[in-house]
CSV table of C-alpha atoms in Angstrom, one decimal:
chain,number,residue,atom,x,y,z
Q,54,MET,CA,-18.4,2.0,-29.7
Q,55,MET,CA,-16.5,0.2,-26.6
Q,56,LYS,CA,-13.5,1.0,-25.4
Q,57,LYS,CA,-11.4,-0.6,-22.3
Q,58,ASN,CA,-8.6,0.5,-20.7
Q,59,HIS,CA,-6.0,-1.2,-20.0
Q,60,PRO,CA,-4.2,-1.6,-16.6
Q,61,PHE,CA,-0.6,-1.1,-15.8
Q,62,ASP,CA,1.8,-3.3,-14.6
Q,63,PHE,CA,4.8,-3.1,-13.3
Q,64,LYS,CA,6.8,-6.1,-13.6
Q,65,GLY,CA,8.7,-5.6,-9.7
Q,66,ASN,CA,8.7,-7.5,-6.9
Q,67,PHE,CA,5.5,-6.4,-5.0
Q,68,ARG,CA,6.6,-8.1,-1.0
Q,69,PRO,CA,8.5,-4.9,1.1
Q,70,PHE,CA,11.7,-4.7,1.6
Q,71,SER,CA,13.3,-3.7,4.5
Q,72,LEU,CA,14.8,-0.5,2.8
Q,73,SER,CA,11.9,0.5,0.6
Q,74,SER,CA,10.2,3.0,-1.4
Q,75,PHE,CA,6.6,3.0,-2.8
Q,76,VAL,CA,5.4,3.7,-7.0
Q,77,PRO,CA,2.4,4.2,-8.4
Q,78,SER,CA,1.5,3.6,-11.5
Q,79,ALA,CA,2.0,5.3,-14.4
Q,80,GLY,CA,-1.5,5.7,-15.6
Q,81,SER,CA,-3.5,7.8,-18.8
Q,82,GLY,CA,-5.7,10.5,-18.7
Q,83,GLN,CA,-8.3,8.4,-18.3
Q,84,ALA,CA,-6.9,6.0,-15.5
Q,85,PHE,CA,-4.4,7.8,-12.8
Q,86,ARG,CA,-5.6,5.1,-9.7
Q,87,LEU,CA,-1.8,4.7,-7.9
Q,88,SER,CA,-0.7,1.5,-6.8
Q,89,SER,CA,2.5,0.8,-4.4
Q,90,ILE,CA,5.1,-1.6,-5.4
Q,91,ILE,CA,8.5,-1.5,-2.8
Q,92,PHE,CA,11.5,-1.2,-4.7
Q,93,LEU,CA,14.6,-1.8,-2.7
Q,94,PHE,CA,17.3,-0.2,-3.4
Q,95,VAL,CA,21.2,-2.0,-3.9
Q,96,ALA,CA,24.2,-0.1,-2.5
Q,97,THR,CA,27.6,-1.5,-2.6
Q,98,CYS,CA,27.6,-0.7,0.9
Q,99,PHE,CA,24.6,-0.6,3.7
Q,100,ALA,CA,23.3,2.8,5.0
Q,101,ALA,CA,24.0,4.0,8.0
Q,102,GLN,CA,21.8,2.9,10.6
Q,103,SER,CA,20.2,6.1,11.2
Q,104,SER,CA,19.6,6.9,7.1
Q,105,TYR,CA,17.3,3.2,7.2
Q,106,ASP,CA,15.6,4.0,10.0
Q,107,LEU,CA,14.3,7.5,8.7
Q,108,LEU,CA,13.5,5.9,5.3
Q,109,GLU,CA,11.7,2.8,7.9
Q,110,ARG,CA,9.5,6.1,9.5
Q,111,ALA,CA,9.2,7.3,6.2
Q,112,ASN,CA,7.2,4.8,4.6
Q,113,ALA,CA,5.1,3.7,7.0
Q,114,LEU,CA,4.2,7.7,7.2
Q,115,TYR,CA,3.2,6.7,3.6
Q,116,ARG,CA,1.4,4.1,4.3
Q,117,ASN,CA,-0.7,5.3,6.3
Q,118,GLY,CA,-1.2,8.9,3.7
Q,119,LYS,CA,0.1,10.8,5.8
Q,120,PHE,CA,2.3,12.4,3.2
Q,121,ASN,CA,3.8,15.3,4.0
Q,122,GLN,CA,5.3,14.0,7.1
Q,123,ALA,CA,7.2,11.6,5.1
Q,124,ILE,CA,8.5,13.9,2.6
Q,125,ILE,CA,10.0,15.4,5.4
Q,126,LEU,CA,11.6,12.4,7.3
Q,127,TYR,CA,12.8,11.4,3.1
Q,128,HIS,CA,14.9,14.7,2.7
Q,129,LYS,CA,16.7,13.8,6.0
Q,130,ALA,CA,17.1,10.6,5.5
Q,131,GLU,CA,19.1,11.7,2.5
Q,132,GLU,CA,20.8,14.3,3.8
Q,133,ARG,CA,22.4,10.8,6.4
Q,134,GLY,CA,23.6,9.3,2.9
Q,135,ALA,CA,20.4,7.8,1.6
Q,136,ASP,CA,20.1,6.7,-2.0
Q,137,PRO,CA,19.0,10.1,-2.9
Q,138,THR,CA,17.4,8.3,-6.4
Q,139,ALA,CA,15.4,6.4,-4.0
Q,140,THR,CA,14.3,9.4,-1.4
Q,141,SER,CA,13.6,11.6,-4.6
Q,142,PHE,CA,11.7,8.6,-6.1
Q,143,ASN,CA,9.5,8.3,-2.9
Q,144,ILE,CA,9.1,12.6,-2.6
Q,145,ALA,CA,7.5,12.8,-6.1
Q,146,ASN,CA,5.3,9.6,-5.0
Q,147,SER,CA,4.2,11.7,-2.5
Q,148,TYR,CA,3.3,14.9,-4.0
Q,149,TYR,CA,1.6,13.1,-6.1
Q,150,GLN,CA,-0.7,11.0,-3.5
Q,151,MET,CA,-1.4,14.8,-2.6
Q,152,GLU,CA,-1.9,16.1,-6.7
Q,153,LYS,CA,0.7,18.2,-5.8
Q,154,TYR,CA,1.7,17.8,-10.0
Q,155,PRO,CA,4.4,20.5,-11.0
Q,156,GLU,CA,6.1,19.1,-7.1
Q,157,ALA,CA,6.2,15.9,-8.4
Q,158,ALA,CA,7.3,15.9,-11.8
Q,159,ALA,CA,10.2,18.1,-10.3
Q,160,ALA,CA,11.2,15.2,-8.2
Q,161,TYR,CA,11.2,12.6,-10.4
Q,162,ARG,CA,13.4,14.4,-12.6
Q,163,LYS,CA,15.8,14.5,-9.3
Q,164,ALA,CA,15.4,10.7,-9.5
Q,165,VAL,CA,15.8,10.6,-13.5
Q,166,ASP,CA,19.0,12.7,-13.0
Q,167,PHE,CA,20.1,11.0,-10.0
Q,168,SER,CA,20.3,7.3,-11.8
Q,169,ASP,CA,21.5,9.2,-15.3
Q,170,GLY,CA,18.0,8.4,-17.0
Q,171,THR,CA,17.9,4.5,-16.2
Q,172,PHE,CA,15.6,4.2,-13.6
Q,173,SER,CA,12.6,3.5,-16.2
Q,174,PRO,CA,9.6,4.0,-13.2
Q,175,ALA,CA,10.8,7.2,-12.4
Q,176,LEU,CA,10.0,8.0,-16.3
Q,177,PHE,CA,6.8,6.1,-16.5
Q,178,ASN,CA,5.2,8.2,-13.2
Q,179,MET,CA,6.9,11.2,-14.3
Q,180,ALA,CA,5.1,11.0,-17.8
Q,181,SER,CA,2.3,10.3,-16.2
Q,182,VAL,CA,2.3,13.8,-14.2
Q,183,TYR,CA,2.6,15.2,-17.1
Q,184,PHE,CA,-0.1,13.9,-18.7
Q,185,ARG,CA,-1.8,15.2,-16.0
Q,186,LEU,CA,-0.9,18.9,-16.3
Q,187,LYS,CA,-1.6,18.3,-19.3
Q,188,GLN,CA,2.2,19.0,-21.1
Q,189,TYR,CA,2.1,16.2,-23.8
Q,190,PRO,CA,4.5,16.8,-25.7
Q,191,GLU,CA,6.7,16.3,-22.7
Q,192,CYS,CA,4.8,13.0,-21.7
Q,193,ILE,CA,5.3,11.5,-24.9
Q,194,ALA,CA,9.4,12.5,-24.1
Q,195,ALA,CA,9.5,10.6,-21.1
Q,196,TYR,CA,7.2,7.6,-22.5
Q,197,HIS,CA,10.0,7.3,-25.2
Q,198,ARG,CA,12.5,7.6,-22.5
Q,199,ALA,CA,11.0,4.8,-20.4
Q,200,LEU,CA,10.4,2.3,-23.1
Q,201,LYS,CA,14.0,3.0,-24.1
Q,202,LEU,CA,14.2,0.8,-21.2
Q,203,GLU,CA,11.1,-1.9,-21.0
Q,204,PRO,CA,10.1,-1.7,-24.6
Q,205,GLY,CA,8.3,-4.6,-23.5
Q,206,ASN,CA,6.2,-2.2,-20.9
Q,207,ILE,CA,2.6,-2.6,-23.4
Q,208,SER,CA,0.9,-0.4,-20.9
Q,209,GLY,CA,3.4,2.4,-21.6
Q,210,TRP,CA,2.5,1.7,-25.3
Q,211,LEU,CA,-0.8,2.3,-24.8
Q,212,TYR,CA,-0.3,5.9,-23.0
Q,213,LEU,CA,1.7,6.8,-25.2
Q,214,GLY,CA,-0.8,6.0,-28.1
Q,215,GLU,CA,-3.2,8.0,-25.8
Q,216,ALA,CA,-0.5,10.7,-25.5
Q,217,TYR,CA,0.0,11.2,-29.1
Q,218,SER,CA,-4.2,11.0,-29.5
Q,219,LYS,CA,-4.5,14.4,-27.6
Q,220,VAL,CA,-2.1,16.4,-29.6
Q,221,GLY,CA,-3.8,15.2,-32.9
Q,222,ASP,CA,-0.9,12.9,-33.8
Q,223,LYS,CA,-3.1,9.7,-35.2
Q,224,VAL,CA,-0.3,8.2,-37.2
Q,225,GLY,CA,2.0,8.8,-33.7
Q,226,ALA,CA,-1.3,7.0,-31.8
Q,227,LEU,CA,-1.5,4.6,-34.0
Q,228,ARG,CA,1.9,3.1,-34.0
Q,229,SER,CA,1.8,3.2,-30.2
Q,230,VAL,CA,-0.6,0.4,-30.3
Q,231,GLU,CA,0.6,-1.5,-32.2
Q,232,LYS,CA,4.0,-1.6,-31.1
Q,233,ALA,CA,1.0,-3.1,-27.7
Q,234,TYR,CA,-0.8,-5.4,-30.2
Q,235,GLN,CA,2.4,-7.1,-31.3
Q,236,LEU,CA,3.5,-7.9,-27.6
Q,237,ASP,CA,0.1,-9.3,-26.9
Q,238,PRO,CA,-2.2,-10.1,-29.9
Q,239,ASP,CA,-4.1,-12.0,-27.3
Q,240,ASP,CA,-5.5,-8.4,-24.9
Q,241,LEU,CA,-9.1,-8.1,-26.3
Q,242,SER,CA,-8.8,-4.7,-24.9
Q,243,ILE,CA,-5.8,-4.2,-27.1
Q,244,VAL,CA,-8.0,-5.2,-30.2
Q,245,TYR,CA,-10.3,-2.7,-30.0
Q,246,GLN,CA,-8.1,-0.2,-29.2
Q,247,LEU,CA,-6.3,-0.7,-32.6
Q,248,SER,CA,-9.3,-1.7,-34.0
Q,249,GLU,CA,-10.2,2.2,-32.4
Q,250,ALA,CA,-6.9,3.5,-33.8
Q,251,ASN,CA,-7.8,2.5,-37.6
Q,252,ILE,CA,-10.8,4.1,-37.4
Q,253,ALA,CA,-9.5,7.7,-37.0
Q,254,MET,CA,-7.3,6.9,-40.1
Q,255,ASP,CA,-10.7,6.0,-41.7
Q,256,ASP,CA,-9.3,3.2,-42.3
Q,257,TYR,CA,-12.5,1.0,-41.8
Q,258,ASP,CA,-10.6,-2.3,-43.9
Q,259,ARG,CA,-8.0,-2.7,-41.2
Q,260,ALA,CA,-10.4,-1.9,-38.0
Q,261,VAL,CA,-12.2,-4.9,-39.4
Q,262,GLU,CA,-9.7,-7.4,-40.2
Q,263,ILE,CA,-8.3,-6.6,-36.4
Q,264,VAL,CA,-11.5,-7.5,-34.6
Q,265,ARG,CA,-12.1,-10.6,-36.9
Q,266,LYS,CA,-8.6,-11.9,-36.5
Q,267,GLY,CA,-9.6,-10.9,-32.6
Q,268,TYR,CA,-13.4,-13.1,-32.8
Q,269,THR,CA,-11.8,-15.8,-34.8
Q,270,ALA,CA,-9.6,-16.5,-31.4
Q,271,HIS,CA,-12.0,-16.0,-29.0
Q,272,PRO,CA,-15.3,-16.8,-30.4
Q,273,GLU,CA,-16.9,-17.1,-26.7
Q,274,GLU,CA,-16.4,-12.7,-27.3
Q,275,VAL,CA,-19.6,-11.8,-28.9
Q,276,ASP,CA,-19.6,-8.3,-27.9
Q,277,PHE,CA,-16.5,-8.3,-31.5
Q,278,LEU,CA,-19.5,-9.0,-33.4
Q,279,VAL,CA,-21.4,-6.0,-32.7
Q,280,TYR,CA,-18.2,-3.8,-32.2
Q,281,LEU,CA,-18.1,-4.9,-36.0
Q,282,GLY,CA,-22.1,-4.1,-36.4
Q,283,ASP,CA,-20.6,-0.5,-35.3
Q,284,VAL,CA,-18.0,0.1,-37.6
Q,285,PHE,CA,-19.9,-0.8,-40.5
Q,286,ARG,CA,-22.8,1.7,-39.7
Q,287,MET,CA,-20.2,4.6,-38.7
Q,288,ASN,CA,-19.1,4.0,-42.4
Q,289,LYS,CA,-22.9,3.6,-43.4
Q,290,GLN,CA,-22.7,0.0,-44.1
Q,291,TYR,CA,-26.1,-0.8,-43.3
Q,292,GLU,CA,-26.4,-3.8,-44.1
Q,293,GLN,CA,-23.1,-5.3,-43.7
Q,294,SER,CA,-23.6,-4.3,-39.7
Q,295,ALA,CA,-27.5,-5.6,-39.9
Q,296,GLY,CA,-26.0,-8.8,-40.6
Q,297,HIS,CA,-23.3,-8.7,-37.9
Q,298,TYR,CA,-25.8,-7.4,-35.4
Q,299,ARG,CA,-28.0,-10.8,-36.7
Q,300,GLU,CA,-25.6,-12.8,-36.4
Q,301,ALA,CA,-24.6,-11.6,-32.4
Q,302,LEU,CA,-28.3,-12.3,-31.7
Q,303,GLY,CA,-27.7,-15.6,-33.2
Q,304,VAL,CA,-26.0,-16.4,-29.9
Q,305,ARG,CA,-27.7,-13.9,-27.3
Q,306,PRO,CA,-31.6,-14.2,-28.9
Q,307,ASP,CA,-32.5,-12.6,-26.5
Q,308,ASP,CA,-30.0,-9.5,-26.2
Q,309,VAL,CA,-32.4,-6.2,-26.3
Q,310,ASN,CA,-29.6,-3.3,-26.7
Q,311,VAL,CA,-28.7,-6.0,-30.3
Q,312,MET,CA,-31.9,-6.3,-31.1
Q,313,TYR,CA,-32.1,-2.4,-30.3
Q,314,LYS,CA,-29.4,-1.7,-32.4
Q,315,LEU,CA,-30.6,-3.8,-35.0
Q,316,ALA,CA,-33.6,-1.6,-35.2
Q,317,ASP,CA,-31.9,1.2,-35.4
Q,318,VAL,CA,-30.0,0.3,-38.5
Q,319,LEU,CA,-33.2,-0.9,-40.2
Q,320,ALA,CA,-34.2,2.6,-39.8
Q,321,GLU,CA,-31.6,4.6,-40.9
Q,322,ASP,CA,-31.4,1.7,-44.0
Q,323,ASN,CA,-35.5,2.5,-44.8
Q,324,LYS,CA,-36.6,-0.4,-43.5
Q,325,PRO,CA,-38.9,0.9,-41.0
Q,326,PHE,CA,-41.4,-2.2,-41.0
Q,327,VAL,CA,-38.9,-4.4,-40.3
Q,328,ALA,CA,-37.6,-2.4,-37.6
Q,329,MET,CA,-40.4,-1.8,-36.0
Q,330,ASP,CA,-41.2,-5.7,-35.9
Q,331,ILE,CA,-37.9,-5.9,-33.7
Q,332,LEU,CA,-38.9,-2.9,-31.5
Q,333,ASN,CA,-42.2,-5.2,-30.7
Q,334,ASN,CA,-40.3,-8.2,-30.0
Q,335,ILE,CA,-38.1,-5.9,-27.7
Q,336,LEU,CA,-40.8,-5.1,-25.8
Q,337,GLN,CA,-42.2,-8.7,-25.6
Q,338,ILE,CA,-39.1,-9.8,-23.5
Q,339,LYS,CA,-38.8,-6.3,-21.6
Q,340,PRO,CA,-42.2,-4.5,-21.5
Q,341,ASP,CA,-40.3,-1.4,-19.2
Q,342,PHE,CA,-37.7,-0.8,-22.2
Q,343,SER,CA,-39.0,2.6,-22.5
Q,344,ASP,CA,-36.8,3.7,-25.3
Q,345,ALA,CA,-37.8,1.1,-27.4
Q,346,ALA,CA,-40.8,2.3,-26.7
Q,347,ILE,CA,-40.2,5.9,-27.8
Q,348,PHE,CA,-38.5,4.7,-31.2
Q,349,LEU,CA,-41.5,2.6,-32.1
Q,350,GLY,CA,-43.9,5.1,-31.7
Q,351,ASN,CA,-42.2,7.4,-33.9
Q,352,LEU,CA,-41.5,5.3,-36.7
Q,353,ALA,CA,-45.2,3.7,-36.4
Q,354,TYR,CA,-46.0,7.8,-36.1
Q,355,ASP,CA,-43.7,8.3,-39.3
Q,356,THR,CA,-45.4,5.1,-41.3
Q,357,LYS,CA,-49.3,6.6,-40.2
Q,358,PHE,CA,-49.9,4.1,-38.3
Q,359,LEU,CA,-51.3,5.6,-35.8
Q,360,ASP,CA,-53.0,3.2,-33.5
Q,361,ARG,CA,-49.9,1.5,-33.0
Q,362,ALA,CA,-47.5,4.7,-32.4
Q,363,GLU,CA,-50.3,5.5,-30.0
Q,364,TYR,CA,-50.2,2.0,-27.7
Q,365,ALA,CA,-46.1,2.7,-27.9
Q,366,TYR,CA,-46.6,6.0,-26.6
Q,367,GLU,CA,-48.8,5.3,-24.1
Q,368,LEU,CA,-46.8,2.6,-22.9
Q,369,ALA,CA,-43.7,4.9,-22.3
Q,370,ALA,CA,-46.0,6.9,-20.6
Q,371,LYS,CA,-46.4,4.1,-18.1
Q,372,LYS,CA,-43.0,3.4,-18.2
Q,373,GLY,CA,-42.3,7.3,-17.2
Q,374,ASN,CA,-39.8,8.3,-20.0
Q,375,ALA,CA,-41.0,11.9,-20.5
Q,376,GLU,CA,-40.6,11.4,-24.2
Q,377,ALA,CA,-44.1,10.7,-24.7
Q,378,ILE,CA,-45.5,13.7,-23.8
Q,379,TYR,CA,-44.1,14.6,-27.5
Q,380,GLY,CA,-45.3,11.9,-29.3
Q,381,LEU,CA,-48.9,12.0,-27.8
Q,382,LYS,CA,-49.1,15.7,-28.6
Q,383,ASN,CA,-48.1,15.8,-32.0
Q,384,MET,CA,-50.5,13.2,-33.1
Q,385,ALA,CA,-53.1,15.9,-31.2
Q,386,TYR,CA,-51.4,18.6,-33.2
Q,387,ASP,CA,-52.5,16.7,-36.3
Q,388,ALA,CA,-55.4,15.6,-35.9
Q,389,MET,CA,-56.2,19.5,-34.2
Q,390,ALA,CA,-55.1,20.9,-38.5
Q,391,LYS,CA,-58.0,17.6,-39.7
Q,392,LYS,CA,-60.4,18.8,-37.7
Q,393,ARG,CA,-60.9,16.5,-35.6
Q,394,THR,CA,-61.7,18.1,-32.4
Q,395,ASP,CA,-62.5,15.0,-30.1
Q,396,GLU,CA,-60.0,12.7,-31.3
Q,397,ALA,CA,-57.3,15.4,-30.3
Q,398,ARG,CA,-58.7,16.0,-27.3
Q,399,ARG,CA,-58.3,12.7,-26.2
Q,400,LEU,CA,-55.1,12.3,-27.0
Q,401,LEU,CA,-54.1,15.4,-24.7
Q,402,LEU,CA,-56.4,13.6,-21.7
Q,403,LEU,CA,-54.7,10.7,-22.5
Q,404,ALA,CA,-51.2,12.5,-21.8
Q,405,GLN,CA,-52.4,14.4,-19.2
Q,406,LYS,CA,-53.7,11.5,-17.2
Q,407,TYR,CA,-49.6,11.0,-17.2
Q,408,TYR,CA,-48.6,14.2,-16.8
Q,409,PRO,CA,-50.7,15.8,-14.8
Q,410,ASN,CA,-49.0,18.8,-13.8
Q,411,ASP,CA,-47.4,19.5,-17.4
Q,412,GLN,CA,-48.8,23.2,-18.1
Q,413,SER,CA,-48.5,23.3,-22.0
Q,414,LEU,CA,-50.9,20.4,-22.2
Q,415,LYS,CA,-53.3,22.2,-19.6
Q,416,ALA,CA,-52.8,25.1,-22.3
Q,417,ASP,CA,-53.6,22.8,-25.3
Q,418,LEU,CA,-56.4,21.8,-23.8
Q,419,LEU,CA,-57.8,25.0,-22.9
Q,420,GLU,CA,-57.3,26.6,-26.3
Q,421,LEU,CA,-59.0,23.5,-27.6
Q,422,GLU,CA,-62.3,24.1,-25.2
Q,423,GLN,CA,-62.4,27.8,-26.4
């Protein structure tokens, strides 16, 4: 199953100002990449020149990664009259950059309190810190407060959904991702995430409906068809799964990965001979696809097409796939059981040709000679 992360997006002015503070983007557990956003705090009167200079020097230190020194100057700037929301926020960002998350959380809380709970960037970042600390209930509460201030923040809803998933609240996760989908139904990554949220609720029909709608709007997104094949396979609806894989191959006929998926689902649906034909086609297109060779060997071995099995295992062995040795050894053991000593020796020697240092092969050959 494929899942695409949605990048966090603050709406603000990205150009630096003379009086500024850096805002790291609030991320999920999978993506905590920080980006800097310059934010201007407007006061009813200009701050003293010394406070302004201290902030500028602190910001310069922040840009250069000298976060401890920046924190000291941010504190001094606050003592000389700088906006406490701004300084607390920048201090929190500095701790965040140093991965001192408890300290960052405390500083973000101060920024929130100084702003009377109206500064949403601090709330988003505080939620990000709580996620890092695995304090998911606190994370969820912070995201809810932030989203009341910015209900159109798509990424906030997605990350809230991820936090709900961490506490096992599938309904909360679904509702959060659904909200993001309502805000931007054309975002392909959200389509995938909403489908997965419905699958988590065992609502396969809704999952398929969402992806089908996405594919109708974006017929160039062939991966939607592959995804639908995966969804139907998870639900053990093998014919529908194979149908979607074939539909995808109608657009990308030489996609060996989709062909492999199709062969796999056909094998699960007790259609090994059709699967073997597809695996043969894969190896014609990409001879070094050794996993396909192993798969072909296993199917041929199970169906007693031993010549084809030997060919496939040797092809995989030539490409260095370590699993080939087990296929050749199993064939040799079967020959031993049927008193076909010469065939067993030939197969073991063939395996030893590609795996000369395998001690088990040496032992098997010695036992056979004895």
